[in-house]
Coordinates of N, CA and C in Angstrom, one line a residue:
L1 N -128.1 0.4 0.1 CA -127.5 1.5 -0.7 C -126.1 1.1 -1.2
T2 N -125.8 1.5 -2.4 CA -124.5 1.2 -2.9 C -123.8 2.6 -3.2
K3 N -122.6 2.6 -3.6 CA -121.9 3.8 -3.9 C -122.5 4.5 -5.1
Y4 N -123.2 3.7 -5.9 CA -123.8 4.3 -7.1 C -125.1 5.0 -6.8
D5 N -125.8 4.6 -5.7 CA -127.0 5.3 -5.3 C -126.8 6.7 -4.8
L6 N -125.7 6.9 -4.1 CA -125.4 8.2 -3.6 C -123.9 8.6 -4.0
P7 N -123.7 9.0 -5.2 CA -122.3 9.3 -5.6 C -121.7 10.4 -4.9
I8 N -120.4 10.3 -4.7 CA -119.6 11.4 -4.1 C -119.3 12.4 -5.2
H9 N -119.7 13.6 -5.0 CA -119.4 14.7 -6.0 C -118.0 15.2 -5.8
A10 N -117.4 15.8 -6.8 CA -116.1 16.3 -6.7 C -115.9 17.4 -5.5
A11 N -117.0 18.2 -5.4 CA -116.9 19.2 -4.3 C -117.0 18.6 -2.9
D12 N -117.5 17.3 -2.8 CA -117.7 16.7 -1.5 C -116.5 15.8 -1.1
R13 N -115.6 15.6 -2.1 CA -114.5 14.7 -1.8 C -113.5 15.3 -0.8
P14 N -113.0 14.5 0.1 CA -112.0 15.1 1.0 C -110.7 15.5 0.3
R15 N -110.2 16.6 0.6 CA -109.0 17.1 -0.1 C -107.8 17.0 0.7
K16 N -106.7 16.7 0.1 CA -105.4 16.6 0.8 C -105.0 18.0 1.2
K17 N -104.4 18.2 2.4 CA -104.0 19.5 2.8 C -102.8 19.9 2.0
R18 N -102.6 21.1 1.7 CA -101.5 21.6 0.9 C -100.7 22.6 1.8
Y19 N -99.4 22.5 1.7 CA -98.6 23.3 2.5 C -97.6 24.1 1.7
A20 N -97.2 25.3 2.2 CA -96.1 26.1 1.7 C -95.3 26.4 3.0
L21 N -94.1 25.9 3.0 CA -93.2 26.1 4.2 C -92.8 27.6 4.3
A22 N -92.9 28.2 5.5 CA -92.4 29.5 5.7 C -90.9 29.5 5.4
P23 N -90.3 30.7 5.0 CA -88.9 30.7 4.7 C -88.0 30.2 5.9
E24 N -88.4 30.5 7.1 CA -87.6 30.1 8.3 C -87.7 28.6 8.4
L25 N -88.9 28.0 8.3 CA -89.0 26.6 8.4 C -88.3 25.8 7.3
R26 N -88.4 26.4 6.1 CA -87.7 25.8 4.9 C -86.2 25.8 5.2
D27 N -85.6 26.9 5.7 CA -84.2 27.0 6.0 C -83.8 26.1 7.1
D28 N -84.7 25.9 8.1 CA -84.4 24.9 9.2 C -84.4 23.5 8.6
F29 N -85.3 23.2 7.7 CA -85.3 21.9 7.0 C -84.0 21.7 6.3
F30 N -83.6 22.7 5.5 CA -82.3 22.6 4.8 C -81.1 22.3 5.7
E31 N -81.1 23.0 6.9 CA -80.1 22.8 7.9 C -80.1 21.4 8.5
F32 N -81.3 20.9 8.7 CA -81.4 19.5 9.2 C -80.8 18.6 8.2
L33 N -81.2 18.8 6.9 CA -80.6 17.9 5.9 C -79.1 18.0 5.8
R34 N -78.6 19.2 5.9 CA -77.2 19.4 5.7 C -76.4 18.9 6.9
L35 N -76.8 19.2 8.1 CA -76.1 18.9 9.3 C -76.4 17.5 9.9
E36 N -77.6 17.1 9.8 CA -78.0 15.8 10.5 C -78.1 14.7 9.5
Y37 N -78.9 14.9 8.4 CA -79.2 13.8 7.5 C -78.0 13.4 6.7
L38 N -77.2 14.3 6.1 CA -76.1 14.0 5.3 C -75.0 13.2 6.1
R39 N -74.8 13.7 7.4 CA -73.8 13.1 8.2 C -74.1 11.6 8.6
N40 N -75.4 11.3 8.9 CA -75.8 10.1 9.5 C -76.3 9.0 8.5
H41 N -76.3 9.3 7.2 CA -76.8 8.4 6.2 C -75.7 7.4 5.9
P42 N -76.0 6.1 5.8 CA -74.9 5.1 5.6 C -74.3 5.1 4.2
Q43 N -75.0 5.7 3.2 CA -74.5 5.8 1.8 C -74.4 7.3 1.4
P44 N -73.2 7.8 1.5 CA -73.1 9.3 1.2 C -73.6 9.7 -0.1
H45 N -73.4 8.9 -1.2 CA -73.8 9.4 -2.5 C -75.4 9.4 -2.6
V46 N -76.0 8.5 -1.9 CA -77.5 8.5 -1.9 C -78.0 9.7 -1.1
A47 N -77.4 9.9 0.1 CA -77.8 11.1 0.9 C -77.6 12.4 0.1
A48 N -76.4 12.5 -0.6 CA -76.2 13.7 -1.4 C -77.2 13.9 -2.5
R49 N -77.6 12.7 -3.1 CA -78.6 12.8 -4.2 C -79.9 13.3 -3.6
N50 N -80.3 12.8 -2.4 CA -81.6 13.2 -1.8 C -81.5 14.7 -1.4
Y51 N -80.4 15.1 -0.8 CA -80.2 16.5 -0.4 C -80.3 17.4 -1.6
T52 N -79.6 17.1 -2.7 CA -79.6 17.9 -3.9 C -81.0 18.0 -4.5
A53 N -81.7 16.8 -4.5 CA -83.1 16.8 -5.1 C -84.0 17.7 -4.3
I54 N -84.0 17.7 -3.0 CA -84.9 18.5 -2.2 C -84.5 20.0 -2.3
I55 N -83.2 20.3 -2.3 CA -82.8 21.7 -2.5 C -83.2 22.2 -3.8
F56 N -83.0 21.4 -4.9 CA -83.4 21.8 -6.2 C -84.9 22.1 -6.3
Q57 N -85.7 21.2 -5.8 CA -87.1 21.3 -6.0 C -87.6 22.6 -5.2
A58 N -87.0 22.8 -4.1 CA -87.5 24.0 -3.3 C -86.9 25.3 -3.9
E59 N -85.7 25.2 -4.5 CA -85.1 26.5 -5.0 C -85.5 26.9 -6.4
I60 N -85.8 25.9 -7.2 CA -86.2 26.3 -8.6 C -87.7 26.1 -8.9
G61 N -88.4 25.5 -7.9 CA -89.9 25.4 -8.0 C -90.3 24.3 -9.0
A62 N -89.5 23.3 -9.2 CA -89.9 22.2 -10.1 C -90.9 21.3 -9.6
R63 N -91.7 20.7 -10.4 CA -92.6 19.6 -10.0 C -91.7 18.4 -9.9
S64 N -92.2 17.4 -9.2 CA -91.4 16.1 -9.1 C -91.0 15.5 -10.4
S65 N -92.0 15.5 -11.3 CA -91.8 14.9 -12.7 C -90.7 15.7 -13.4
E66 N -90.8 17.0 -13.3 CA -89.8 17.9 -14.0 C -88.4 17.7 -13.4
L67 N -88.3 17.6 -12.0 CA -87.1 17.4 -11.3 C -86.4 16.1 -11.7
L68 N -87.2 15.0 -11.8 CA -86.6 13.7 -12.1 C -86.3 13.6 -13.6
A69 N -86.7 14.5 -14.4 CA -86.4 14.4 -15.8 C -85.2 15.2 -16.3
I70 N -84.6 15.9 -15.3 CA -83.4 16.7 -15.6 C -82.3 15.9 -16.1
R71 N -81.7 16.2 -17.2 CA -80.5 15.5 -17.8 C -79.3 16.4 -17.5
L72 N -78.2 15.7 -17.1 CA -77.0 16.4 -16.7 C -75.9 16.3 -17.7
E73 N -75.9 15.2 -18.4 CA -74.8 15.0 -19.3 C -75.3 14.8 -20.7
G74 N -74.3 14.8 -21.7 CA -74.6 14.6 -23.0 C -75.1 15.8 -23.8
E75 N -75.5 15.6 -25.0 CA -76.0 16.7 -25.9 C -77.3 17.3 -25.4
S76 N -78.1 16.5 -24.7 CA -79.4 17.0 -24.2 C -79.4 17.5 -22.8
S77 N -78.2 18.0 -22.3 CA -78.1 18.5 -20.9 C -79.1 19.6 -20.7
D78 N -79.8 19.6 -19.6 CA -80.8 20.6 -19.3 C -80.2 21.7 -18.5
I79 N -79.0 21.6 -18.0 CA -78.4 22.6 -17.1 C -77.5 23.5 -17.9
D80 N -77.8 24.8 -18.0 CA -77.0 25.7 -18.7 C -76.3 26.6 -17.7
E81 N -75.1 26.1 -17.3 CA -74.3 26.8 -16.2 C -73.8 28.2 -16.7
V82 N -73.6 28.4 -18.0 CA -73.1 29.6 -18.5 C -74.1 30.7 -18.3
N83 N -75.4 30.4 -18.6 CA -76.5 31.4 -18.4 C -77.2 31.3 -17.1
G84 N -76.8 30.3 -16.3 CA -77.4 30.2 -14.9 C -78.8 29.8 -15.0
R85 N -79.2 28.9 -15.8 CA -80.6 28.5 -15.9 C -80.7 27.0 -16.2
I86 N -81.9 26.5 -16.0 CA -82.2 25.1 -16.2 C -83.4 24.9 -17.1
R87 N -83.4 24.0 -17.9 CA -84.6 23.7 -18.8 C -85.4 22.6 -18.2
L88 N -86.7 22.9 -18.0 CA -87.6 21.9 -17.4 C -88.7 21.6 -18.4
Y89 N -89.1 20.3 -18.5 CA -90.2 19.9 -19.3 C -91.4 19.6 -18.4
G90 N -92.3 20.5 -18.4 CA -93.4 20.5 -17.5 C -94.7 19.9 -18.0
K91 N -95.8 20.2 -17.3 CA -97.1 19.8 -17.7 C -97.5 20.4 -19.0
G92 N -98.1 19.6 -19.9 CA -98.6 20.1 -21.2 C -100.0 19.9 -21.3
K93 N -100.6 20.4 -22.3 CA -102.0 20.1 -22.6 C -102.2 18.8 -23.3
P94 N -103.3 18.2 -23.3 CA -103.5 16.9 -24.0 C -103.1 17.0 -25.5
Y95 N -102.3 16.1 -25.9 CA -101.9 16.0 -27.3 C -100.9 17.1 -27.8
S96 N -100.4 17.8 -26.8 CA -99.4 18.9 -27.2 C -98.0 18.6 -26.7
G97 N -97.8 17.5 -26.0 CA -96.5 17.3 -25.5 C -96.2 18.1 -24.2
K98 N -95.0 18.0 -23.8 CA -94.6 18.7 -22.6 C -94.3 20.1 -22.8
R99 N -94.6 21.0 -21.8 CA -94.3 22.4 -22.0 C -92.9 22.7 -21.5
L100 N -92.2 23.4 -22.3 CA -90.8 23.7 -22.0 C -90.7 25.0 -21.3
R101 N -89.9 25.1 -20.3 CA -89.7 26.4 -19.6 C -88.3 26.5 -19.0
F102 N -87.8 27.7 -19.0 CA -86.4 27.9 -18.4 C -86.6 28.6 -17.1
V103 N -85.8 28.1 -16.1 CA -85.9 28.6 -14.7 C -84.5 29.0 -14.3
P104 N -84.3 30.2 -13.7 CA -83.0 30.5 -13.2 C -82.5 29.7 -12.1
L105 N -81.2 29.4 -12.1 CA -80.6 28.6 -11.0 C -80.3 29.6 -9.9
T106 N -80.7 29.3 -8.7 CA -80.3 30.2 -7.6 C -78.9 29.9 -7.1
P107 N -78.3 30.8 -6.4 CA -76.9 30.6 -5.9 C -76.8 29.3 -5.0
L108 N -77.9 29.0 -4.2 CA -77.8 27.8 -3.4 C -77.9 26.6 -4.3
A109 N -78.7 26.6 -5.3 CA -78.9 25.4 -6.2 C -77.5 25.2 -6.9
I110 N -76.9 26.2 -7.3 CA -75.6 26.0 -8.0 C -74.5 25.5 -7.0
E111 N -74.6 26.0 -5.8 CA -73.6 25.6 -4.7 C -73.8 24.1 -4.4
V112 N -75.0 23.7 -4.4 CA -75.3 22.3 -4.0 C -75.0 21.3 -5.2
L113 N -75.3 21.8 -6.4 CA -75.1 21.0 -7.6 C -73.7 20.6 -7.9
S114 N -72.8 21.6 -7.7 CA -71.4 21.4 -8.1 C -70.7 20.3 -7.4
P115 N -70.8 20.2 -6.1 CA -70.1 19.0 -5.4 C -70.8 17.7 -5.7
F116 N -72.2 17.7 -5.9 CA -72.9 16.5 -6.2 C -72.4 16.0 -7.6
Q117 N -72.4 16.9 -8.5 CA -72.0 16.5 -9.9 C -70.5 16.0 -9.9
K118 N -69.7 16.6 -9.2 CA -68.2 16.3 -9.2 C -67.9 15.0 -8.4
F119 N -68.4 14.9 -7.2 CA -68.0 13.9 -6.3 C -68.9 12.7 -6.2
F120 N -70.3 13.0 -6.1 CA -71.2 11.9 -5.7 C -71.9 11.2 -6.9
K121 N -72.2 12.0 -8.0 CA -72.9 11.4 -9.1 C -72.0 10.3 -9.8
P122 N -70.7 10.4 -9.9 CA -69.9 9.3 -10.4 C -70.0 8.0 -9.6
L123 N -70.4 8.0 -8.3 CA -70.5 6.8 -7.5 C -71.7 5.9 -7.8
F124 N -72.6 6.5 -8.6 CA -73.8 5.7 -9.0 C -73.4 4.8 -10.2
P125 N -73.9 3.5 -10.2 CA -73.5 2.6 -11.4 C -73.9 3.2 -12.7
K126 N -73.1 2.9 -13.7 CA -73.4 3.4 -15.1 C -74.5 2.5 -15.7
S127 N -75.3 3.2 -16.4 CA -76.5 2.6 -17.1 C -76.9 3.5 -18.3
P128 N -77.8 3.0 -19.1 CA -78.3 3.9 -20.2 C -79.0 5.1 -19.7
D129 N -79.4 5.1 -18.4 CA -80.0 6.3 -17.8 C -79.1 7.2 -17.1
S130 N -77.8 7.0 -17.3 CA -76.8 7.7 -16.5 C -76.7 9.2 -16.8
D131 N -77.3 9.7 -17.9 CA -77.3 11.1 -18.2 C -78.3 11.9 -17.3
Y132 N -79.2 11.2 -16.7 CA -80.2 11.9 -15.8 C -79.5 12.3 -14.5
L133 N -79.9 13.4 -13.9 CA -79.3 14.0 -12.8 C -79.5 13.1 -11.5
F134 N -80.7 12.6 -11.4 CA -81.1 11.8 -10.2 C -81.3 10.4 -10.5
L135 N -80.4 9.5 -10.0 CA -80.5 8.1 -10.3 C -80.8 7.3 -9.0
S136 N -81.3 6.1 -9.2 CA -81.5 5.2 -8.1 C -80.2 4.5 -7.7
K137 N -80.2 3.7 -6.7 CA -79.0 3.0 -6.2 C -78.5 2.1 -7.3
N138 N -79.4 1.6 -8.2 CA -79.0 0.7 -9.3 C -78.5 1.5 -10.6
G139 N -78.6 2.8 -10.5 CA -78.1 3.6 -11.7 C -79.1 3.9 -12.7
V140 N -80.4 3.6 -12.5 CA -81.4 3.9 -13.4 C -82.1 5.2 -12.9
R141 N -82.9 5.8 -13.8 CA -83.6 7.0 -13.4 C -84.5 6.8 -12.2
L142 N -84.4 7.8 -11.3 CA -85.2 7.7 -10.1 C -86.7 7.9 -10.4
T143 N -87.6 7.1 -9.9 CA -89.0 7.2 -10.2 C -89.7 8.2 -9.3
S144 N -90.8 8.7 -9.7 CA -91.6 9.6 -8.8 C -92.0 8.9 -7.5
F145 N -92.4 7.6 -7.6 CA -92.8 6.9 -6.4 C -91.6 6.7 -5.4
A146 N -90.4 6.4 -5.9 CA -89.2 6.2 -5.1 C -88.8 7.5 -4.5
Y147 N -89.0 8.6 -5.2 CA -88.7 9.9 -4.7 C -89.6 10.3 -3.6
W148 N -90.9 10.0 -3.8 CA -91.9 10.3 -2.8 C -91.7 9.5 -1.5
K149 N -91.4 8.2 -1.6 CA -91.1 7.4 -0.4 C -89.9 7.9 0.3
M150 N -88.8 8.3 -0.4 CA -87.6 8.8 0.2 C -87.9 10.1 0.9
F151 N -88.7 11.0 0.3 CA -89.1 12.2 0.9 C -89.9 12.0 2.2
Q152 N -90.8 11.1 2.2 CA -91.6 10.8 3.4 C -90.7 10.3 4.5
R153 N -89.7 9.4 4.2 CA -88.8 9.0 5.3 C -88.0 10.1 5.9
I154 N -87.5 11.0 5.0 CA -86.7 12.2 5.5 C -87.6 13.1 6.3
V155 N -88.8 13.3 5.9 CA -89.7 14.2 6.7 C -90.0 13.5 8.1
K156 N -90.2 12.2 8.1 CA -90.4 11.5 9.4 C -89.2 11.7 10.3
R157 N -88.0 11.6 9.8 CA -86.8 11.8 10.6 C -86.6 13.2 11.0
A158 N -87.0 14.2 10.2 CA -87.0 15.6 10.6 C -87.9 15.9 11.7
I159 N -89.1 15.3 11.6 CA -90.1 15.5 12.7 C -89.6 14.9 14.0
E160 N -89.0 13.7 13.9 CA -88.4 13.0 15.1 C -87.3 13.9 15.7
F161 N -86.6 14.5 14.8 CA -85.5 15.4 15.2 C -86.0 16.7 16.0
G162 N -87.3 17.0 15.7 CA -87.8 18.2 16.4 C -88.3 19.3 15.5
L163 N -88.2 19.1 14.2 CA -88.7 20.2 13.3 C -90.2 20.2 13.2
P164 N -90.9 21.3 13.3 CA -92.3 21.4 13.3 C -92.9 21.2 11.8
L165 N -92.5 20.2 11.1 CA -93.1 20.0 9.8 C -94.4 19.2 9.9
P166 N -95.3 19.5 9.0 CA -96.6 18.7 9.0 C -96.2 17.2 8.5
K167 N -96.9 16.3 9.1 CA -96.6 14.8 8.8 C -96.9 14.5 7.4
D168 N -97.9 15.1 6.8 CA -98.3 14.8 5.4 C -97.8 15.7 4.4
V169 N -96.7 16.4 4.7 CA -96.1 17.3 3.6 C -95.6 16.4 2.5
R170 N -95.7 16.9 1.3 CA -95.4 16.1 0.1 C -94.3 16.8 -0.7
P171 N -93.6 16.1 -1.6 CA -92.6 16.8 -2.4 C -93.2 18.0 -3.2
H172 N -94.4 17.9 -3.7 CA -95.0 19.0 -4.4 C -95.1 20.2 -3.6
D173 N -95.2 20.1 -2.3 CA -95.3 21.2 -1.4 C -94.0 22.0 -1.4
L174 N -92.9 21.4 -1.9 CA -91.6 22.2 -2.0 C -91.8 23.2 -3.2
S175 N -92.4 22.8 -4.3 CA -92.6 23.7 -5.4 C -93.6 24.8 -5.0
R176 N -94.6 24.4 -4.2 CA -95.6 25.3 -3.7 C -94.9 26.4 -2.8
T177 N -93.9 25.9 -2.0 CA -93.2 26.7 -1.1 C -92.4 27.8 -1.9
F178 N -91.8 27.3 -3.0 CA -91.0 28.2 -3.9 C -92.0 29.3 -4.4
A179 N -93.1 28.9 -5.0 CA -94.0 29.8 -5.6 C -94.6 30.8 -4.6
T180 N -94.9 30.4 -3.4 CA -95.5 31.2 -2.4 C -94.5 32.3 -1.9
N181 N -93.2 31.8 -1.7 CA -92.2 32.7 -1.2 C -91.8 33.7 -2.2
E182 N -91.8 33.3 -3.5 CA -91.4 34.2 -4.6 C -92.6 35.3 -4.7
Y183 N -93.8 34.8 -4.6 CA -94.9 35.8 -4.7 C -94.9 36.8 -3.6
Q184 N -94.5 36.3 -2.4 CA -94.5 37.2 -1.2 C -93.3 38.2 -1.4
K185 N -92.2 37.8 -2.0 CA -91.1 38.7 -2.2 C -91.4 39.8 -3.2
N186 N -92.2 39.4 -4.3 CA -92.4 40.4 -5.4 C -93.8 40.1 -6.0
P187 N -94.9 40.6 -5.3 CA -96.2 40.3 -5.8 C -96.6 40.9 -7.1
L188 N -95.9 41.9 -7.6 CA -96.2 42.5 -8.9 C -95.6 41.7 -10.0
A189 N -94.8 40.8 -9.8 CA -94.2 40.0 -10.8 C -95.2 39.0 -11.4
Y190 N -96.3 38.7 -10.7 CA -97.3 37.7 -11.2 C -98.5 38.4 -11.8

């Protein structure tokens, strides 16, 4: 028998588990990042970037691709500090381009963004991609794969530290956490 004789149907495929962190666990994860991860990372600007990215994704509900496409500087800046919102380019339909949406910035997101923008972002090397908010160590735009790998390393350290996080939690679960917690706060808004 070959795989073509007995095909796997979509309904029979094993699915990855999906998680939404409870508010208490999310807050414990944030505290781990702030008190343990930031202090012990050998490169403070990289640690600050990772911390800011995780906080942003969990606070504004952005997908990884939306998060990594945020521009901070120049004419095409996506962050509107005056109105307290951020412009995200999300999933679109085929042949329609990206879907534009505006998301309010939470007080925590603003509080984390300000020192990152002022003190840590200038420490990354200048490049044509420098207007993006999240850059790699080389100064180019951070890729989804690099962000995913970084997130996995941080989750592993958090589990070793004693946080009860699932081993296979993914960055997208942060946006799921945001959506679930917002829905639980105000179910009539959806």
